[in-house]
Tab-separated table of C-alpha atoms and ligand atoms in Angstrom:
chain	number	residue	atom	x	y	z
A	1	MET	CA	113.438	102.755	127.558
A	2	GLN	CA	112.286	99.438	126.166
A	3	ILE	CA	113.919	97.402	123.410
A	4	HIS	CA	111.517	94.965	121.775
A	5	PHE	CA	113.137	92.103	119.846
A	6	GLN	CA	110.839	91.618	116.876
A	7	GLY	CA	112.952	89.532	114.519
A	8	GLY	CA	116.501	88.240	113.987
A	9	PHE	CA	117.195	87.243	117.606
A	10	GLY	CA	117.773	83.526	118.147
A	11	GLU	CA	117.529	83.207	114.354
A	12	LYS	CA	118.951	84.567	111.086
A	13	GLY	CA	116.611	86.760	109.037
A	14	ARG	CA	113.739	89.295	109.474
A	15	LEU	CA	115.860	91.584	111.671
A	16	SER	CA	113.781	94.170	113.511
A	17	VAL	CA	113.822	95.911	116.888
A	18	CYS	CA	111.561	98.586	118.320
A	19	VAL	CA	113.007	101.135	120.731
A	20	GLU	CA	110.361	102.764	122.884
A	21	GLY	CA	111.263	105.668	125.150
A	22	ASP	CA	110.392	109.251	126.106
A	23	GLY	CA	106.981	108.843	124.488
A	24	THR	CA	108.444	107.883	121.109
A	25	THR	CA	108.641	104.511	119.352
A	26	VAL	CA	111.224	103.936	116.628
A	27	MET	CA	111.536	100.697	114.696
A	28	LEU	CA	115.009	99.763	113.455
A	29	ASP	CA	115.042	97.560	110.329
A	30	ALA	CA	112.131	95.645	108.874
A	31	GLY	CA	113.460	92.429	107.379
A	32	ILE	CA	112.027	89.202	106.041
A	33	LYS	CA	113.281	85.660	106.592
A	34	VAL	CA	114.038	83.847	103.335
A	35	GLY	CA	112.545	80.352	103.203
A	36	ALA	CA	110.464	80.761	106.354
A	37	PRO	CA	106.814	79.690	106.474
A	38	ASP	CA	104.275	82.514	106.201
A	39	ALA	CA	103.918	82.924	109.972
A	40	ASP	CA	107.673	83.484	110.404
A	41	TYR	CA	108.401	85.439	107.220
A	42	HIS	CA	107.844	88.914	108.731
A	43	PRO	CA	108.809	90.429	112.115
A	44	GLN	CA	106.571	89.926	115.147
A	45	LEU	CA	105.463	93.447	115.999
A	46	ALA	CA	105.564	94.228	119.712
A	47	LEU	CA	102.872	96.876	119.391
A	48	PRO	CA	100.289	97.874	116.773
A	49	ALA	CA	101.920	99.181	113.594
A	50	ASP	CA	100.086	102.509	113.788
A	51	GLU	CA	101.706	103.177	117.190
A	52	ILE	CA	105.206	103.133	115.665
A	53	ASP	CA	106.316	106.731	115.046
A	54	ALA	CA	109.054	106.053	112.485
A	55	VAL	CA	111.243	103.367	110.947
A	56	VAL	CA	114.993	103.631	110.319
A	57	ILE	CA	116.584	101.182	107.849
A	58	THR	CA	120.287	100.261	107.974
A	59	HIS	CA	120.585	98.961	104.370
A	60	ALA	CA	118.717	97.346	101.506
A	61	HIS	CA	119.389	93.641	102.105
A	62	GLU	CA	116.168	91.615	102.340
A	63	ASP	CA	116.654	90.670	105.997
A	64	HIS	CA	116.614	94.420	106.851
A	65	VAL	CA	114.178	96.038	104.426
A	66	GLY	CA	112.020	93.297	102.870
A	67	ALA	CA	109.051	93.822	105.236
A	68	LEU	CA	108.412	97.523	104.509
A	69	CYS	CA	105.350	97.002	102.282
A	70	TRP	CA	103.987	94.452	104.743
A	71	LEU	CA	104.472	96.970	107.574
A	72	ALA	CA	102.423	99.530	105.646
A	73	ALA	CA	99.759	96.859	105.127
A	74	GLN	CA	99.678	96.422	108.924
A	75	GLY	CA	98.778	100.108	109.295
A	76	PHE	CA	102.128	101.888	109.622
A	77	SER	CA	102.088	105.253	107.819
A	78	GLY	CA	104.938	107.206	109.425
A	79	PRO	CA	108.287	108.327	107.987
A	80	ILE	CA	110.898	105.759	106.934
A	81	TYR	CA	114.499	106.972	107.186
A	82	MET	CA	117.237	105.546	104.935
A	83	THR	CA	120.190	106.715	102.846
A	84	ALA	CA	119.920	107.550	99.136
A	85	GLU	CA	121.958	104.423	98.292
A	86	THR	CA	119.598	102.236	100.294
A	87	LEU	CA	116.622	103.882	98.604
A	88	ALA	CA	118.163	103.156	95.191
A	89	GLU	CA	118.512	99.440	95.968
A	90	THR	CA	115.273	98.887	97.876
A	91	PRO	CA	112.960	98.554	94.828
A	92	MET	CA	114.864	95.497	93.596
A	93	THR	CA	114.836	93.921	97.055
A	94	LEU	CA	111.105	94.524	97.490
A	95	ALA	CA	110.369	93.213	93.991
A	96	GLN	CA	112.126	89.978	94.914
A	97	TYR	CA	111.069	89.503	98.532
A	98	ALA	CA	107.925	91.498	99.427
A	99	ARG	CA	104.645	89.591	99.278
A	100	PRO	CA	103.130	90.514	95.881
A	101	ALA	CA	99.830	91.667	97.405
A	102	ASP	CA	101.637	93.969	99.887
A	103	LEU	CA	103.896	95.339	97.138
A	104	ALA	CA	100.904	96.081	94.904
A	105	ALA	CA	98.880	97.763	97.668
A	106	HIS	CA	101.796	99.641	99.280
A	107	PRO	CA	104.564	100.230	96.700
A	108	LEU	CA	107.699	102.081	97.777
A	109	SER	CA	106.470	105.205	95.949
A	110	SER	CA	103.486	105.386	98.332
A	111	LEU	CA	105.662	105.325	101.480
A	112	ASP	CA	106.952	108.411	103.328
A	113	ILE	CA	110.706	108.057	102.697
A	114	GLN	CA	113.056	110.518	104.445
A	115	LEU	CA	116.677	110.585	103.273
A	116	VAL	CA	119.471	110.375	105.845
A	117	GLU	CA	122.998	111.776	105.509
A	118	ILE	CA	125.243	109.395	107.409
A	119	GLY	CA	126.866	111.191	110.341
A	120	GLN	CA	124.225	113.926	110.717
A	121	ARG	CA	122.158	113.635	113.889
A	122	PHE	CA	118.384	113.888	113.594
A	123	GLU	CA	115.459	113.677	116.010
A	124	ILE	CA	112.412	111.436	116.009
A	125	GLY	CA	110.081	112.768	118.704
A	126	LYS	CA	112.178	112.962	121.890
A	127	LEU	CA	114.755	110.431	120.684
A	128	SER	CA	118.020	111.422	118.958
A	129	ILE	CA	119.340	109.323	116.093
A	130	ASP	CA	123.045	109.109	115.221
A	131	THR	CA	124.389	107.093	112.306
A	132	GLY	CA	127.753	105.935	110.986
A	133	HIS	CA	129.091	104.035	107.988
A	134	SER	CA	128.597	100.303	108.494
A	135	GLY	CA	131.459	99.005	106.314
A	136	HIS	CA	129.023	96.377	104.971
A	137	VAL	CA	127.568	97.942	101.811
A	138	ALA	CA	127.643	101.328	100.083
A	139	GLY	CA	125.235	103.618	101.948
A	140	GLY	CA	124.865	101.123	104.805
A	141	MET	CA	124.753	102.573	108.308
A	142	TRP	CA	124.665	101.650	111.970
A	143	ILE	CA	122.071	103.439	114.109
A	144	ALA	CA	122.369	104.779	117.667
A	145	VAL	CA	119.170	105.821	119.465
A	146	THR	CA	119.620	108.111	122.472
A	147	GLY	CA	116.938	108.969	125.033
A	148	THR	CA	116.922	110.043	128.667
A	149	ALA	CA	117.519	106.447	129.794
A	150	GLY	CA	120.635	106.063	127.669
A	151	ARG	CA	121.772	104.927	124.247
A	152	VAL	CA	120.917	101.817	122.257
A	153	MET	CA	123.437	100.990	119.538
A	154	HIS	CA	122.009	98.936	116.667
A	155	CYS	CA	124.829	97.655	114.465
A	156	GLY	CA	122.675	96.271	111.691
A	157	ASP	CA	125.270	94.505	109.553
A	158	VAL	CA	128.796	95.856	110.015
A	159	VAL	CA	132.305	95.030	108.784
A	160	PRO	CA	135.000	96.713	110.889
A	161	ASN	CA	137.975	95.915	108.622
A	162	SER	CA	136.763	95.792	105.015
A	163	ASP	CA	139.280	96.785	102.320
A	164	VAL	CA	136.380	98.195	100.282
A	165	PHE	CA	133.907	99.837	102.689
A	166	PRO	CA	135.259	102.008	105.555
A	167	MET	CA	133.338	101.760	108.860
A	168	THR	CA	132.784	104.582	111.363
A	169	PRO	CA	133.826	103.485	114.901
A	170	LEU	CA	130.864	102.866	117.215
A	171	PRO	CA	130.037	105.422	119.919
A	172	GLY	CA	129.793	104.494	123.593
A	173	CYS	CA	126.385	103.095	124.516
A	174	ASP	CA	124.341	101.375	127.212
A	175	VAL	CA	122.983	98.523	125.108
A	176	LEU	CA	124.806	97.130	122.069
A	177	LEU	CA	123.034	94.996	119.465
A	178	LEU	CA	125.955	93.228	117.773
A	179	ASP	CA	126.017	91.678	114.319
A	180	ALA	CA	126.573	88.072	115.439
A	181	SER	CA	125.972	86.511	112.011
A	182	TYR	CA	129.114	84.370	112.234
A	183	GLY	CA	128.844	83.319	115.877
A	184	ALA	CA	132.392	82.758	117.147
A	185	ASP	CA	134.043	82.123	113.749
A	186	PRO	CA	137.726	82.864	114.460
A	187	VAL	CA	139.022	82.854	110.847
A	188	SER	CA	139.966	86.366	109.724
A	189	SER	CA	138.617	87.958	106.545
A	190	LYS	CA	142.144	88.082	105.142
A	191	ASP	CA	142.563	84.294	105.470
A	192	ARG	CA	139.135	83.672	103.926
A	193	ALA	CA	139.897	86.006	101.046
A	194	VAL	CA	143.136	84.125	100.332
A	195	ALA	CA	141.235	80.802	100.276
A	196	ILE	CA	138.560	82.179	97.935
A	197	ALA	CA	141.110	83.717	95.567
A	198	ALA	CA	142.906	80.337	95.430
A	199	TRP	CA	139.619	78.510	94.649
A	200	ILE	CA	138.874	80.988	91.855
A	201	ALA	CA	142.399	80.641	90.447
A	202	ASP	CA	141.876	76.849	90.405
A	203	HIS	CA	138.655	77.358	88.394
A	204	SER	CA	139.825	80.166	86.123
A	205	ASP	CA	138.416	78.368	83.052
A	206	GLY	CA	134.838	78.599	84.291
A	207	ALA	CA	132.884	78.734	87.561
A	208	LEU	CA	129.715	80.277	88.959
A	209	LEU	CA	129.943	82.655	91.949
A	210	PRO	CA	126.468	83.596	93.255
A	211	THR	CA	126.661	86.796	95.334
A	212	PRO	CA	124.296	89.518	96.580
A	213	LEU	CA	124.394	92.564	94.347
A	214	SER	CA	125.361	94.963	97.106
A	215	GLY	CA	128.280	94.537	99.465
A	216	ARG	CA	129.856	91.143	98.874
A	217	SER	CA	130.050	91.514	95.080
A	218	LEU	CA	132.601	94.329	95.380
A	219	GLU	CA	134.527	92.405	98.043
A	220	LEU	CA	134.737	89.460	95.593
A	221	ILE	CA	135.696	91.694	92.687
A	222	ALA	CA	138.512	93.177	94.788
A	223	ILE	CA	140.129	89.724	95.117
A	224	GLN	CA	139.591	88.343	91.586
A	225	PRO	CA	142.945	86.907	90.478
A	226	GLY	CA	142.210	87.193	86.726
A	227	PRO	CA	139.563	87.980	84.096
A	228	PHE	CA	135.951	87.424	85.166
A	229	ALA	CA	132.389	88.001	83.985
A	230	ILE	CA	129.316	89.469	85.690
A	231	ALA	CA	125.596	89.218	85.025
A	232	ALA	CA	124.900	92.106	82.644
A	233	ASP	CA	122.493	93.878	85.005
A	234	MET	CA	125.180	94.169	87.705
A	235	ALA	CA	127.555	96.622	86.003
A	236	ALA	CA	125.608	99.860	86.461
A	237	PRO	CA	124.603	99.229	90.109
A	238	LEU	CA	128.178	98.162	90.978
A	239	LEU	CA	129.649	101.324	89.445
A	240	ALA	CA	127.070	103.403	91.335
A	241	GLN	CA	128.034	101.632	94.567
A	242	ILE	CA	131.737	102.326	93.987
A	243	ASP	CA	130.976	106.007	93.364
A	244	SER	CA	129.032	106.325	96.586
A	245	ILE	CA	131.501	104.733	99.023
A	246	THR	CA	132.579	107.418	101.476
A	247	GLY	CA	136.257	107.336	102.358
A	248	LEU	CA	137.214	104.695	99.771
A	249	ASP	CA	140.965	104.521	99.193
A	250	PRO	CA	141.667	106.092	95.742
A	251	ALA	CA	143.745	103.109	94.617
A	252	MET	CA	140.902	100.748	95.522
A	253	PHE	CA	138.430	103.067	93.743
A	254	GLY	CA	140.469	102.831	90.525
A	255	LYS	CA	140.957	99.081	90.837
A	256	LEU	CA	137.257	98.334	91.415
A	257	SER	CA	136.040	100.716	88.687
A	258	ASP	CA	138.488	99.266	86.131
A	259	ARG	CA	137.548	95.707	87.005
A	260	VAL	CA	133.792	96.286	86.746
A	261	ARG	CA	134.201	98.133	83.425
A	262	SER	CA	136.421	95.428	81.957
A	263	ALA	CA	134.331	92.480	83.236
A	264	ARG	CA	132.597	90.506	80.498
A	265	ASN	CA	128.823	91.016	80.583
A	266	TRP	CA	126.793	87.791	80.704
A	267	GLN	CA	123.130	87.429	79.746
A	268	ASP	CA	121.215	84.474	81.115
A	269	THR	CA	120.551	83.304	77.563
A	270	ASP	CA	124.345	83.023	76.928
A	271	ASP	CA	126.527	79.951	77.477
A	272	PHE	CA	128.685	80.105	80.593
A	273	PRO	CA	131.907	82.020	79.864
A	274	ASN	CA	135.297	80.298	80.213
A	275	MET	CA	136.124	82.394	83.262
A	276	PRO	CA	134.594	82.966	86.739
A	277	LEU	CA	131.073	84.446	86.536
A	278	LEU	CA	129.428	86.515	89.283
A	279	VAL	CA	125.615	86.416	89.391
A	280	HIS	CA	123.150	87.755	91.959
A	281	ASP	CA	121.579	86.864	94.352
A	282	GLY	CA	123.867	84.930	96.642
A	283	MET	CA	121.588	81.959	97.321
A	284	GLY	CA	119.720	81.330	94.073
A	285	SER	CA	116.348	82.560	95.321
A	286	ALA	CA	116.104	85.457	92.852
A	287	GLY	CA	117.894	87.342	90.071
A	288	PRO	CA	120.060	85.719	87.369
A	289	ALA	CA	121.338	83.220	89.975
A	290	ALA	CA	117.900	81.602	90.007
A	291	THR	CA	118.434	80.703	86.324
A	292	ALA	CA	122.178	80.091	86.418
A	293	ILE	CA	122.329	77.658	89.356
A	294	PRO	CA	120.029	74.990	87.815
A	295	LEU	CA	122.000	75.362	84.579
A	296	ALA	CA	125.304	74.893	86.418
A	297	LEU	CA	123.923	71.804	88.166
A	298	ALA	CA	122.764	70.342	84.854
A	299	ARG	CA	126.193	70.894	83.310
A	300	ASN	CA	128.364	70.006	86.316
A	301	HIS	CA	129.763	73.525	86.160
A	302	PRO	CA	131.818	74.360	89.288
A	303	MET	CA	130.063	76.622	91.813
A	304	LEU	CA	131.301	78.496	94.849
A	305	PHE	CA	128.949	80.020	97.410
A	306	THR	CA	130.446	82.584	99.774
A	307	GLY	CA	127.647	83.675	102.118
A	308	HIS	CA	124.619	82.674	104.147
A	309	LEU	CA	122.509	79.942	102.521
A	310	PRO	CA	119.001	79.794	104.040
A	311	ALA	CA	117.633	76.262	104.490
A	312	GLY	CA	115.762	75.157	101.388
A	313	SER	CA	117.377	77.754	99.091
A	314	PRO	CA	118.846	76.452	95.790
A	315	GLY	CA	122.331	77.274	97.086
A	316	ALA	CA	121.830	75.344	100.327
A	317	MET	CA	120.559	72.295	98.426
A	318	ALA	CA	123.399	72.346	95.894
A	319	HIS	CA	125.955	72.585	98.698
A	320	ALA	CA	124.262	69.868	100.797
A	321	ASP	CA	124.312	67.540	97.761
A	322	GLY	CA	128.050	68.062	97.322
A	323	ARG	CA	127.432	69.818	94.002
A	324	ALA	CA	128.875	73.185	95.077
A	325	ASP	CA	131.677	74.440	97.305
A	326	TRP	CA	131.314	76.997	100.059
A	327	ILE	CA	133.913	79.348	101.585
A	328	ARG	CA	132.732	82.285	103.661
A	329	MET	CA	133.656	85.747	102.340
A	330	PRO	CA	133.269	87.721	105.546
A	331	THR	CA	130.769	90.555	105.223
A	332	HIS	CA	129.991	90.506	108.935
A	333	PRO	CA	132.326	90.692	111.948
A	334	THR	CA	134.537	87.723	112.730
A	335	LEU	CA	135.293	86.819	116.341
A	336	ASP	CA	138.140	89.249	117.038
A	337	GLU	CA	136.167	92.118	115.508
A	338	ASN	CA	133.085	91.493	117.638
A	339	VAL	CA	135.178	91.114	120.787
A	340	ALA	CA	136.875	94.426	119.963
A	341	MET	CA	133.533	96.179	119.447
A	342	GLY	CA	132.257	94.822	122.755
A	343	GLN	CA	135.366	96.212	124.457
A	344	SER	CA	135.681	99.525	122.626
A	345	THR	CA	132.159	100.612	123.439
A	346	ASN	CA	132.663	99.615	127.086
A	347	VAL	CA	129.042	98.583	127.059
A	348	PRO	CA	127.279	96.981	130.033
A	349	GLN	CA	124.709	94.982	128.047
A	350	VAL	CA	125.214	93.208	124.727
A	351	PHE	CA	122.787	91.223	122.588
A	352	GLY	CA	123.556	89.599	119.243
A	353	HIS	CA	121.379	89.331	116.170
A	354	SER	CA	121.260	87.190	113.029
A	355	CYS	CA	122.662	84.058	114.680
A	356	PRO	CA	121.069	80.755	115.742
A	357	PRO	CA	121.298	79.860	119.482
A	358	GLU	CA	124.339	77.527	119.215
A	359	GLY	CA	126.521	80.160	117.536
A	360	MET	CA	125.349	82.786	119.995
A	361	ALA	CA	126.298	80.589	122.951
A	362	ASP	CA	129.799	80.189	121.442
A	363	LEU	CA	130.136	83.945	120.997
A	364	ALA	CA	128.983	84.601	124.584
A	365	ARG	CA	132.012	82.665	125.850
A	366	HIS	CA	134.188	85.438	124.417
A	367	ILE	CA	132.048	88.495	125.279
A	368	PRO	CA	131.196	88.577	128.992
A	369	ASN	CA	128.258	90.997	128.762
A	370	LEU	CA	126.538	89.194	125.882
A	371	ASP	CA	123.201	87.623	126.812
A	372	PRO	CA	122.861	84.708	124.344
A	373	THR	CA	119.365	83.714	125.451
A	374	VAL	CA	117.312	86.557	124.003
A	375	VAL	CA	114.766	85.539	121.367
A	376	ILE	CA	112.088	87.362	119.443
A	377	GLY	CA	109.017	88.335	121.410
A	378	GLN	CA	111.131	89.436	124.396
A	379	THR	CA	111.743	92.958	125.669
A	380	HIS	CA	114.794	94.405	127.427
A	381	VAL	CA	114.218	97.364	129.743
A	382	LEU	CA	116.974	99.978	129.956
A	383	LYS	CA	116.469	101.882	133.201
A	384	ARG	CA	117.393	105.519	133.504
A	385	LYS	CA	120.613	105.962	135.432
A	386	ASP	CA	119.971	107.404	138.896
A	387	ALA	CA	121.698	110.781	138.916
A	388	SER	CA	122.365	110.555	142.674
A	389	CYS	CA	124.499	107.433	142.103
A	390	GLU	CA	126.752	109.048	139.543
A	391	SER	CA	130.055	110.410	140.693
B	1	LIG	ZN1	123.349	92.911	104.960
């Protein structure tokens, strides 16, 4: 079995791997890299697109799904597996991040989408696909691909200990592709959440909180210390996300639903409200945030960013200029969580995605089987275990 690293290894963005085994080739995720030059915006395919049998998508964030129309333009015409929640969010992501020519020629409606129920095994050719809840967004999943040589476990983006999104424990595997987005960041999500809630309480009379529509927005809403506002187009998708979270604690369900319903709705033609305001996306590249961030800069309105800021994005520039604060709201594993996943799966070979080389080297000091050197364009070969050696 071969694992081709097509994007998101040695870098953050455009996550994609191809697993090739038993005569079948399955591509896992098809992301884009925000802010990258044209040549680095899409994954580097390891083989011609029309030789890929199927694609499986973990969730609808741009670094996992943004390249779907481009992939079709390269000649891929097979089935694309995703959950109903991911399918519901993908049109907005593609509208914001797909190349316009690819989106026009290969809209989502023209693609062969196959819906996945998380937890139900399915087959693609000779390979078996298992999925579990990722804990990262509503309808997000991890993907395990099993062939005769063994099992490859693709985390996508996961959060093992979210208060909002429960995660299914990972199965045992032979190769683990960890979500290494935070490198070896040792600060727990609880401590970060306390720091963010304190910042918001200090700016209760008005502040801008850019956040991606899915995932982190609900995590931020869960910790709001007082009244807050949201961009008007967020309410319906947030309520739909809350409804679709499997295993959500009933008390948390009530709290989140009440808070979204009672949040003040903000239109981008309105003045800023005298309370914290959540707008999407999280970096100012698209959505109401693209309008609100320049306005906040012009008015010296306080801003707090809480996630990844790609180089050159409005959020990155505002933060670099000292015009905005930044505190990470963990929506990926922190150090202890990644170490625990490396141990619990008892896996012989670990790679990490969505992390630049320095952070990966730090993480490798804590996870003995993590190879921090892998970069896109490389292939890992998983050899079939020799039956005669097994006891
Ligand atoms: Zn994500």
